[in-house]
Coordinates of N, CA, C and O in Angstrom, one line a residue:
M1073 N 0.8 -0.9 0.1 CA 0.0 0.0 -0.4 C 0.6 1.4 0.0 O 1.7 1.4 0.9
K1074 N 0.5 2.3 -0.9 CA 1.3 3.5 -1.0 C 1.3 4.6 0.5 O -0.2 4.1 0.5
S1075 N 1.8 5.0 1.0 CA 1.6 6.1 1.4 C 0.7 7.4 1.2 O 0.6 7.8 0.3
P1076 N -0.6 7.5 2.1 CA -1.3 8.5 1.9 C -0.3 9.6 1.7 O 0.4 10.2 2.1
R1077 N -1.1 10.6 0.9 CA -0.6 11.9 1.0 C -1.0 12.8 1.9 O -2.2 12.8 2.5
V1078 N 0.0 13.4 2.4 CA -0.6 14.1 3.5 C -1.0 16.0 3.2 O -0.2 16.4 2.2
Q1079 N -2.4 16.4 3.5 CA -2.3 17.6 3.4 C -2.8 18.3 4.6 O -3.8 17.7 5.4
F1080 N -2.7 19.5 4.3 CA -2.4 20.2 6.1 C -3.4 20.8 6.2 O -4.0 21.3 7.5
E1081 N -4.4 21.3 5.0 CA -5.7 22.4 5.2 C -6.7 21.4 4.0 O -7.0 21.7 3.1
H1082 N -7.5 20.5 5.3 CA -8.2 19.9 4.6 C -9.6 19.7 5.5 O -9.6 20.2 6.7
P1083 N -10.7 19.5 5.1 CA -12.0 20.3 5.9 C -12.4 18.9 6.7 O -12.6 18.5 7.9
T1084 N -11.1 17.3 7.1 CA -11.7 16.7 7.8 C -11.0 16.7 8.8 O -11.2 16.6 10.1
Q1085 N -9.9 17.8 8.8 CA -9.7 18.4 10.0 C -10.7 19.1 11.6 O -10.8 18.6 12.6
L1086 N -11.1 19.8 10.6 CA -12.2 21.1 11.4 C -13.6 19.4 11.8 O -13.9 20.4 12.9
A1087 N -14.0 19.2 10.5 CA -15.0 18.2 10.7 C -14.6 17.1 12.5 O -15.0 16.8 12.8
A1088 N -13.2 16.7 12.6 CA -13.4 16.0 13.5 C -13.1 17.0 14.8 O -13.9 16.2 15.9
S1089 N -12.4 17.9 14.6 CA -12.8 18.5 16.0 C -13.9 18.9 16.5 O -14.1 18.8 17.6
A1090 N -14.8 19.2 15.5 CA -16.4 19.4 15.6 C -17.0 17.8 16.0 O -17.7 18.2 17.1
F1091 N -16.6 16.9 15.3 CA -17.0 15.9 15.9 C -16.8 15.4 17.2 O -17.9 15.1 18.1
L1092 N -15.8 15.5 17.6 CA -15.1 14.8 18.7 C -15.9 16.0 19.7 O -16.5 15.8 21.1
R1093 N -16.1 17.5 20.1 CA -16.3 18.1 20.5 C -17.8 18.0 20.6 O -18.4 18.0 22.2
A1094 N -18.5 17.6 19.8 CA -20.1 17.4 19.9 C -19.9 16.4 20.6 O -20.9 16.2 21.4
L1095 N -19.5 15.0 20.6 CA -19.3 13.9 21.6 C -19.4 14.3 23.0 O -19.6 13.8 24.3
S1096 N -18.3 15.0 23.2 CA -17.9 15.9 24.7 C -19.2 16.4 25.5 O -19.5 16.4 26.5
E1097 N -19.8 17.8 24.6 CA -20.5 18.2 24.8 C -22.0 17.1 24.8 O -23.4 17.9 25.5
G1098 N -22.2 16.7 24.7 CA -23.0 15.3 24.3 C -24.4 16.2 23.3 O -25.4 15.9 23.5
D1099 N -24.0 16.8 22.4 CA -24.7 17.4 21.2 C -24.9 16.5 20.5 O -23.8 15.8 19.1
A1100 N -25.9 15.9 20.5 CA -25.6 14.3 19.7 C -26.4 14.7 18.2 O -26.4 14.1 17.1
A1101 N -27.2 15.9 18.2 CA -27.7 16.1 16.6 C -26.1 16.5 16.1 O -25.9 16.5 14.5
T1102 N -25.2 17.6 15.8 CA -24.1 17.4 16.1 C -23.0 16.3 15.3 O -22.5 16.5 14.3
A1103 N -22.8 15.6 16.1 CA -22.4 14.7 16.0 C -23.0 13.8 15.0 O -22.8 13.1 13.9
W1104 N -24.2 13.2 14.9 CA -25.1 12.9 13.9 C -24.8 13.1 12.5 O -24.8 12.3 11.6
E1105 N -24.8 14.7 12.4 CA -24.7 15.1 11.4 C -23.5 15.0 10.8 O -22.9 15.2 9.3
H1106 N -22.0 14.7 11.2 CA -20.7 14.6 10.6 C -21.1 12.7 10.9 O -19.8 12.6 10.2
L1107 N -21.7 12.2 10.3 CA -21.4 10.6 10.5 C -21.7 10.0 9.1 O -22.8 11.3 8.2
S1108 N -21.2 9.1 8.4 CA -21.5 8.8 7.3 C -22.7 7.7 7.2 O -23.2 7.9 8.1
R1109 N -23.6 7.6 6.1 CA -25.2 6.9 5.9 C -24.3 5.7 6.5 O -25.3 4.9 7.1
E1110 N -23.6 5.1 5.8 CA -23.2 3.6 6.2 C -23.1 3.5 7.8 O -23.8 3.0 8.5
T1111 N -22.8 4.4 9.1 CA -22.5 4.6 9.9 C -23.9 5.1 10.8 O -24.0 3.8 11.8
R1112 N -24.7 5.6 10.1 CA -25.3 6.2 10.7 C -26.9 4.8 10.4 O -27.5 4.7 11.5
G1113 N -27.0 4.2 9.4 CA -27.5 3.0 9.2 C -27.0 2.0 10.0 O -28.2 1.2 10.7
L1114 N -25.8 2.0 10.5 CA -25.7 0.2 11.9 C -25.8 0.9 12.9 O -26.6 0.3 13.6
L1115 N -25.9 2.6 13.3 CA -26.4 2.9 14.9 C -28.1 3.0 14.5 O -29.0 2.2 16.1
E1116 N -28.7 3.0 13.6 CA -29.8 3.3 13.4 C -30.6 0.9 13.5 O -31.3 0.9 14.1
G1117 N -29.4 0.6 13.0 CA -30.3 -1.3 13.2 C -29.2 -1.8 14.6 O -30.4 -2.1 15.3
L1118 N -29.1 -1.0 15.2 CA -28.6 -1.3 16.8 C -29.3 -0.6 17.4 O -30.1 -1.4 18.1
Y1119 N -29.7 0.6 17.1 CA -31.2 1.0 18.2 C -32.4 -0.1 17.9 O -32.8 -0.9 18.7
A1120 N -32.7 -0.1 16.6 CA -34.1 -0.9 16.4 C -33.5 -2.7 17.2 O -34.8 -3.0 17.8
A1121 N -32.6 -3.3 17.1 CA -32.1 -4.4 17.9 C -32.1 -4.2 19.3 O -32.9 -5.1 19.9
R1122 N -32.1 -3.0 20.1 CA -31.4 -3.1 21.5 C -33.1 -2.7 21.6 O -33.8 -3.1 22.9
N1123 N -34.5 -2.4 20.8 CA -35.3 -1.6 21.9 C -36.6 -2.6 20.8 O -37.8 -2.3 20.8
A1124 N -36.2 -3.3 19.9 CA -37.1 -4.6 19.8 C -37.9 -4.3 19.0 O -39.0 -4.8 19.0
V1125 N -37.8 -3.3 17.8 CA -38.7 -2.8 17.1 C -38.2 -2.7 15.5 O -37.3 -3.0 15.2
A1126 N -38.8 -2.9 14.3 CA -38.8 -2.9 13.0 C -37.7 -2.4 12.9 O -37.9 -1.3 13.0
L1127 N -36.7 -2.6 11.6 CA -36.2 -2.0 11.3 C -36.6 -0.7 10.6 O -36.1 0.6 10.6
H1128 N -37.6 -0.7 9.5 CA -38.0 0.3 9.4 C -38.9 1.2 10.1 O -38.4 2.8 9.4
R1129 N -38.7 1.1 11.6 CA -39.6 2.1 12.3 C -38.4 3.2 12.7 O -38.1 4.1 13.4
A1130 N -36.9 2.0 13.2 CA -35.6 2.7 13.6 C -34.8 3.6 12.5 O -33.9 4.7 13.0
A1131 N -35.1 3.2 11.1 CA -34.6 4.1 10.2 C -35.1 5.8 9.9 O -36.2 5.9 10.6
G1132 N -34.3 6.5 9.2 CA -34.7 7.6 9.1 C -35.1 8.8 10.4 O -35.8 9.5 10.1
V1133 N -33.6 8.5 11.3 CA -33.4 9.4 12.0 C -33.3 10.8 11.8 O -32.0 10.7 11.0
E1134 N -33.6 11.5 12.4 CA -33.5 13.6 11.9 C -32.1 13.6 12.8 O -32.3 13.5 13.5
S1135 N -31.4 14.7 12.2 CA -30.6 15.1 13.1 C -31.3 16.5 13.5 O -30.4 17.3 13.6
S1136 N -32.3 16.7 14.2 CA -33.0 17.5 15.3 C -33.1 17.2 16.3 O -33.5 15.6 16.4
A1137 N -33.1 18.2 17.8 CA -33.8 17.5 18.6 C -35.7 17.3 18.7 O -35.6 16.3 19.6
E1138 N -35.9 17.7 17.9 CA -37.1 17.2 17.8 C -38.0 15.6 17.6 O -38.5 14.9 17.4
D1139 N -36.3 15.1 17.2 CA -36.6 13.6 17.0 C -36.3 12.5 18.1 O -34.7 12.4 18.5
A1140 N -37.2 12.4 18.3 CA -36.8 11.3 20.3 C -36.3 10.7 20.1 O -35.0 10.1 21.0
R1141 N -35.8 9.9 19.2 CA -34.8 8.8 18.9 C -33.1 9.1 19.3 O -32.3 8.1 19.1
L1142 N -32.9 10.8 18.4 CA -31.5 10.8 17.8 C -30.7 10.5 19.5 O -29.6 10.2 19.4
A1143 N -30.9 10.6 20.7 CA -30.2 10.6 21.7 C -29.6 9.4 22.1 O -28.8 8.8 22.1
E1144 N -30.3 8.3 21.9 CA -30.5 7.1 22.2 C -29.7 6.5 21.2 O -29.1 5.3 21.6
V1145 N -30.0 6.9 20.1 CA -29.1 6.2 18.7 C -27.7 6.6 18.7 O -26.6 5.9 18.5
V1146 N -27.6 7.8 19.4 CA -26.4 8.0 18.9 C -25.4 7.6 20.4 O -24.0 7.7 20.9
A1147 N -26.1 8.0 21.5 CA -25.4 7.0 22.8 C -24.6 5.7 23.0 O -23.6 6.1 23.7
P1148 N -25.0 5.0 22.3 CA -24.0 3.9 22.0 C -22.0 4.2 21.1 O -21.6 4.0 22.1
L1149 N -22.3 4.9 20.5 CA -21.2 5.5 20.2 C -20.5 6.6 20.8 O -19.1 6.6 20.8
R1150 N -21.0 7.7 21.2 CA -20.8 8.3 22.5 C -20.2 7.7 23.4 O -18.9 8.0 23.8
A1151 N -20.6 6.3 23.8 CA -19.9 5.5 25.3 C -19.0 5.1 24.9 O -17.7 4.8 25.5
A1152 N -18.4 4.5 23.7 CA -17.5 3.8 23.0 C -16.5 4.7 22.6 O -15.3 4.9 23.1
V1153 N -16.8 5.8 22.5 CA -15.4 7.5 22.5 C -15.2 7.3 23.4 O -13.6 7.7 23.8
V1154 N -15.9 7.8 24.5 CA -15.6 8.1 26.2 C -14.6 7.3 26.3 O -13.8 7.4 27.3
A1155 N -14.9 6.0 26.2 CA -14.4 5.2 26.8 C -13.1 4.6 25.9 O -11.9 4.6 26.8
A1156 N -12.9 4.9 24.4 CA -11.9 5.2 24.2 C -10.5 6.6 24.4 O -9.3 5.9 24.7
L1157 N -11.2 6.8 24.4 CA -9.9 8.5 24.6 C -10.3 8.9 25.9 O -9.5 10.1 26.3
G1158 N -11.5 8.8 26.8 CA -11.4 9.4 28.4 C -12.4 10.5 28.5 O -11.8 11.8 27.3
V1159 N -13.1 10.8 29.3 CA -14.6 11.6 29.2 C -13.5 13.1 29.8 O -14.1 13.8 28.9
D1160 N -12.5 13.2 30.1 CA -11.9 14.0 31.0 C -10.7 14.4 29.6 O -11.1 15.9 28.9
R1161 N -10.4 14.1 28.7 CA -9.3 14.2 27.3 C -10.3 14.4 26.5 O -9.6 14.9 25.2
L1162 N -11.6 14.4 26.0 CA -12.0 13.9 24.4 C -12.1 15.5 24.3 O -12.2 15.2 22.4
G1163 N -12.3 16.2 24.8 CA -11.6 17.7 23.7 C -10.5 18.4 23.9 O -10.4 19.4 23.5
G1164 N -9.8 17.6 24.5 CA -8.6 17.8 24.6 C -7.4 17.6 23.3 O -6.1 17.4 23.3
F1165 N -8.1 16.9 22.4 CA -7.1 16.1 21.2 C -6.7 16.9 20.3 O -7.2 17.9 20.1
G1166 N -5.2 17.2 19.6 CA -5.1 17.6 18.6 C -5.2 16.8 17.7 O -5.6 15.4 17.6
V1167 N -5.5 17.9 15.6 CA -5.7 16.8 15.1 C -4.6 17.0 14.0 O -4.0 18.4 14.1
S1168 N -4.0 16.1 13.7 CA -2.7 15.9 12.3 C -3.5 16.2 11.1 O -4.7 16.3 11.1
G1169 N -2.4 17.0 10.1 CA -3.0 17.3 9.1 C -3.5 15.8 7.8 O -3.4 14.6 8.7
A1170 N -4.4 15.8 7.5 CA -4.9 14.8 7.0 C -4.2 14.1 6.5 O -3.3 14.5 5.4
R1171 N -4.4 12.5 6.2 CA -3.9 12.0 5.3 C -4.9 11.5 4.3 O -6.0 10.8 4.5
V1172 N -4.7 11.7 2.5 CA -5.5 10.9 1.7 C -5.2 9.9 1.7 O -4.0 9.9 0.8
V1173 N -6.3 9.2 1.4 CA -5.7 8.0 0.9 C -6.0 7.8 -0.7 O -6.0 7.1 -1.0
D1174 N -7.4 7.8 -0.6 CA -7.8 7.9 -2.0 C -9.3 9.5 -2.0 O -8.8 10.2 -1.0
R1175 N -9.4 9.2 -3.5 CA -10.6 10.5 -3.5 C -11.3 10.2 -2.8 O -12.7 11.6 -2.5
N1176 N -12.1 9.7 -2.0 CA -13.3 9.6 -1.3 C -12.8 8.7 0.0 O -14.0 8.9 0.8
T1177 N -11.7 8.9 0.5 CA -11.1 8.1 1.8 C -9.9 9.3 2.3 O -8.8 9.3 1.7
A1178 N -9.9 9.8 3.7 CA -9.2 10.1 4.1 C -9.5 9.9 5.7 O -10.3 9.6 6.1
Y1179 N -8.0 10.5 6.3 CA -7.9 10.1 7.7 C -7.0 11.3 8.8 O -5.8 12.2 8.0
V1180 N -7.5 11.3 9.8 CA -6.7 12.3 10.6 C -6.2 11.8 11.8 O -6.8 10.5 12.2
L1181 N -5.3 11.9 12.0 CA -4.4 11.2 13.5 C -4.8 11.9 15.1 O -4.8 13.0 14.9
L1182 N -5.1 11.4 15.6 CA -5.6 11.9 17.0 C -4.2 12.4 18.1 O -3.7 11.3 17.8
L1183 N -4.1 13.6 18.2 CA -2.8 13.7 19.1 C -3.0 14.3 20.6 O -3.8 15.3 20.8
P1184 N -2.6 13.1 21.4 CA -3.0 13.4 22.6 C -1.7 13.8 23.2 O -0.5 14.2 22.9
E1185 N -1.6 15.2 24.3 CA -0.4 15.4 25.2 C 0.2 16.4 24.3 O 1.6 16.1 24.6
F1186 N 0.1 17.4 23.4 CA 1.1 17.9 22.8 C 1.4 19.5 23.5 O 2.1 20.6 22.6
G1187 N 0.5 19.8 24.2 CA 0.8 20.8 24.9 C 0.2 21.7 24.0 O -1.0 22.0 23.5
D1188 N 0.8 23.1 24.3 CA -0.5 24.3 24.3 C 0.3 24.9 22.9 O 0.0 26.1 22.1
E1189 N 1.0 24.2 22.0 CA 1.8 24.4 20.7 C 0.4 24.4 20.0 O -0.2 23.4 19.9
R1190 N 0.9 25.2 18.6 CA -0.7 25.1 17.5 C 0.1 24.2 16.7 O -0.5 23.6 15.9
I1191 N 1.3 24.1 16.2 CA 1.9 23.3 15.0 C 2.9 22.6 16.0 O 3.7 23.2 16.4
V1192 N 2.7 21.3 15.8 CA 3.9 20.7 16.3 C 4.8 19.5 15.2 O 4.0 19.3 14.4
A1193 N 6.4 19.7 15.0 CA 6.8 19.0 14.7 C 6.6 17.4 14.4 O 6.3 16.8 15.6
E1194 N 5.7 16.7 13.2 CA 5.8 15.3 13.0 C 6.7 14.2 14.3 O 6.0 13.3 14.6
A1195 N 7.8 14.3 14.2 CA 8.5 13.8 15.1 C 8.4 13.8 16.6 O 9.0 13.4 17.1
D1196 N 7.9 15.1 17.1 CA 7.4 15.4 18.1 C 6.4 14.9 19.2 O 5.7 15.0 20.2
W1197 N 5.6 13.9 18.3 CA 4.5 13.6 18.4 C 4.4 12.1 18.1 O 4.9 11.4 17.2
K1198 N 3.2 11.6 19.3 CA 2.9 9.7 18.5 C 1.4 9.8 19.1 O 0.4 10.3 19.7
P1199 N 0.9 9.8 17.9 CA -0.6 9.8 17.7 C -1.1 8.7 18.3 O -0.5 7.6 18.5
S1200 N -2.5 8.4 19.3 CA -3.0 7.2 20.3 C -4.3 6.9 19.2 O -4.5 5.7 19.6
H1201 N -5.1 7.6 18.0 CA -6.1 7.3 17.5 C -6.2 8.0 15.8 O -5.4 8.9 16.1
L1202 N -7.1 7.2 15.4 CA -7.2 7.7 14.0 C -8.8 8.0 13.1 O -9.4 7.0 14.2
L1203 N -9.3 9.1 13.5 CA -10.3 8.9 12.8 C -10.9 9.3 11.0 O -9.8 9.8 10.5
A1204 N -11.1 8.1 10.8 CA -11.6 8.0 8.7 C -13.3 8.5 8.2 O -13.4 8.5 9.2
F1205 N -12.5 9.5 7.3 CA -13.4 10.1 6.9 C -13.7 9.2 6.1 O -13.0 9.0 4.8
V1206 N -15.4 9.3 4.8 CA -15.5 9.1 3.6 C -15.9 10.1 3.2 O -16.8 10.9 3.5
H1207 N -15.8 10.6 1.8 CA -16.3 11.7 1.4 C -17.5 11.7 0.2 O -17.9 10.6 -0.6
E1208 N -18.8 12.2 0.8 CA -20.4 11.4 0.6 C -20.8 12.9 0.1 O -21.1 13.5 1.5
S1209 N -21.7 13.0 -0.8 CA -22.7 14.1 -0.7 C -22.0 15.4 -0.6 O -22.5 16.5 0.3
R1210 N -21.1 15.6 -0.8 CA -20.0 17.0 -0.9 C -19.4 16.9 -0.3 O -18.7 18.3 0.6
E1211 N -19.5 15.7 1.6 CA -18.7 16.5 2.7 C -18.2 15.3 3.4 O -18.5 14.2 2.3
W1212 N -17.1 15.6 3.7 CA -16.4 14.5 4.6 C -16.8 14.1 5.9 O -17.0 14.9 6.8
L1213 N -17.5 12.6 6.0 CA -18.3 12.6 7.4 C -17.4 11.5 7.6 O -16.9 10.2 7.2
V1214 N -17.6 11.2 9.3 CA -16.6 9.9 10.0 C -17.2 8.6 9.7 O -18.7 8.8 9.3
D1215 N -16.5 7.5 8.9 CA -16.9 6.5 8.8 C -16.5 5.1 9.7 O -15.3 5.2 9.7
L1216 N -17.5 4.6 10.4 CA -16.7 3.1 11.2 C -16.4 2.6 10.6 O -15.2 2.0 11.4
G1217 N -16.5 1.8 9.4 CA -15.8 0.9 9.5 C -14.6 1.2 8.5 O -13.9 0.3 8.8
R1218 N -14.4 2.2 7.9 CA -13.2 2.7 7.6 C -11.7 3.5 8.4 O -11.1 2.7 8.5
T1219 N -12.6 3.5 9.7 CA -11.9 4.0 11.0 C -11.8 2.6 11.7 O -10.4 2.5 11.8
A1220 N -12.3 1.7 11.4 CA -11.8 0.5 12.1 C -10.4 -0.3 11.3 O -9.7 -0.7 11.5
T1221 N -10.8 -0.3 10.1 CA -10.0 -0.8 9.0 C -8.3 0.0 9.2 O -7.4 -0.8 8.7
L1222 N -8.5 1.3 8.8 CA -7.1 1.8 8.8 C -6.5 1.8 10.0 O -5.1 2.0 10.3
S1223 N -7.5 1.9 11.3 CA -6.5 1.9 12.6 C -6.4 0.6 12.9 O -4.9 0.4 13.4
A1224 N -6.4 -0.7 12.0 CA -6.1 -2.1 12.7 C -4.8 -1.8 11.6 O -3.6 -2.8 11.9
E1225 N -4.8 -1.0 10.2 CA -3.6 -1.2 9.3 C -2.2 -0.2 9.7 O -1.2 -0.2 10.3
A1226 N -3.0 0.9 11.3 CA -2.0 1.5 11.4 C -1.5 1.2 13.0 O -0.5 1.6 13.2
D1227 N -2.3 0.0 13.4 CA -1.9 -0.5 15.0 C -2.3 0.6 16.1 O -1.1 0.4 16.7
L1228 N -3.0 1.1 15.9 CA -3.8 2.0 16.5 C -5.1 1.9 17.0 O -6.0 0.8 16.8
P1229 N -5.5 1.6 18.4 CA -7.1 1.1 18.8 C -8.0 2.1 17.9 O -8.0 3.3 17.9
D1230 N -8.9 1.3 18.0 CA -9.9 1.7 17.0 C -11.0 3.0 18.2 O -12.1 2.3 19.1
P1231 N -11.2 4.1 18.2 CA -11.8 4.9 18.9 C -13.6 4.9 19.0 O -13.8 4.5 19.7
L1232 N -14.0 4.0 18.0 CA -15.2 4.2 17.5 C -15.4 2.6 17.3 O -16.9 2.0 17.5
G1233 N -14.6 1.7 17.6 CA -14.7 0.2 17.6 C -15.4 -0.8 19.1 O -15.9 -1.7 18.8
A1234 N -15.6 0.2 20.3 CA -16.2 -0.9 21.3 C -17.8 -0.6 21.6 O -18.4 -0.4 22.7
I1235 N -18.1 -0.2 20.6 CA -20.0 0.1 21.0 C -20.3 -1.5 20.9 O -20.6 -2.1 20.3
R1236 N -21.4 -0.8 21.2 CA -22.1 -2.1 22.3 C -23.7 -1.8 22.5 O -24.0 -0.9 22.5
R1237 N -24.3 -3.4 22.4 CA -25.5 -3.4 22.5 C -25.9 -2.8 23.4 O -27.2 -2.1 24.1

């Protein structure tokens, strides 16, 4: 596999920060807006199984607080990320420049404890996790499957992987 191209000003950097901040603050609507269609579908399926409702009743969760299912659908994802990253540290990760795998896949590395520096040389940090994105509907969205695959390839723990029923 060839090395991904590094891009220092890429939409995934801001998307990763907004996604992690939303989870940190318990903002289910914003977190939901940053998820790929496939990831949303998996979470809706998990919701259906957990609540013993027909899948068509669980599908189509809206990203507004008016949808009563939203918080419950996002809760297992938030719990998994909090368990992986730590509730106290969730909002304190730095985000690397994007690694562009192909035209539809990119990822950022999450950097713990890099201090107050805004720009840190790559030799001075060690990533703890990565967050993968897919490009769909003209947006870069967090993807559960790509995060798992790329985390395994990089020998990093998957921050989304411990989602439980």
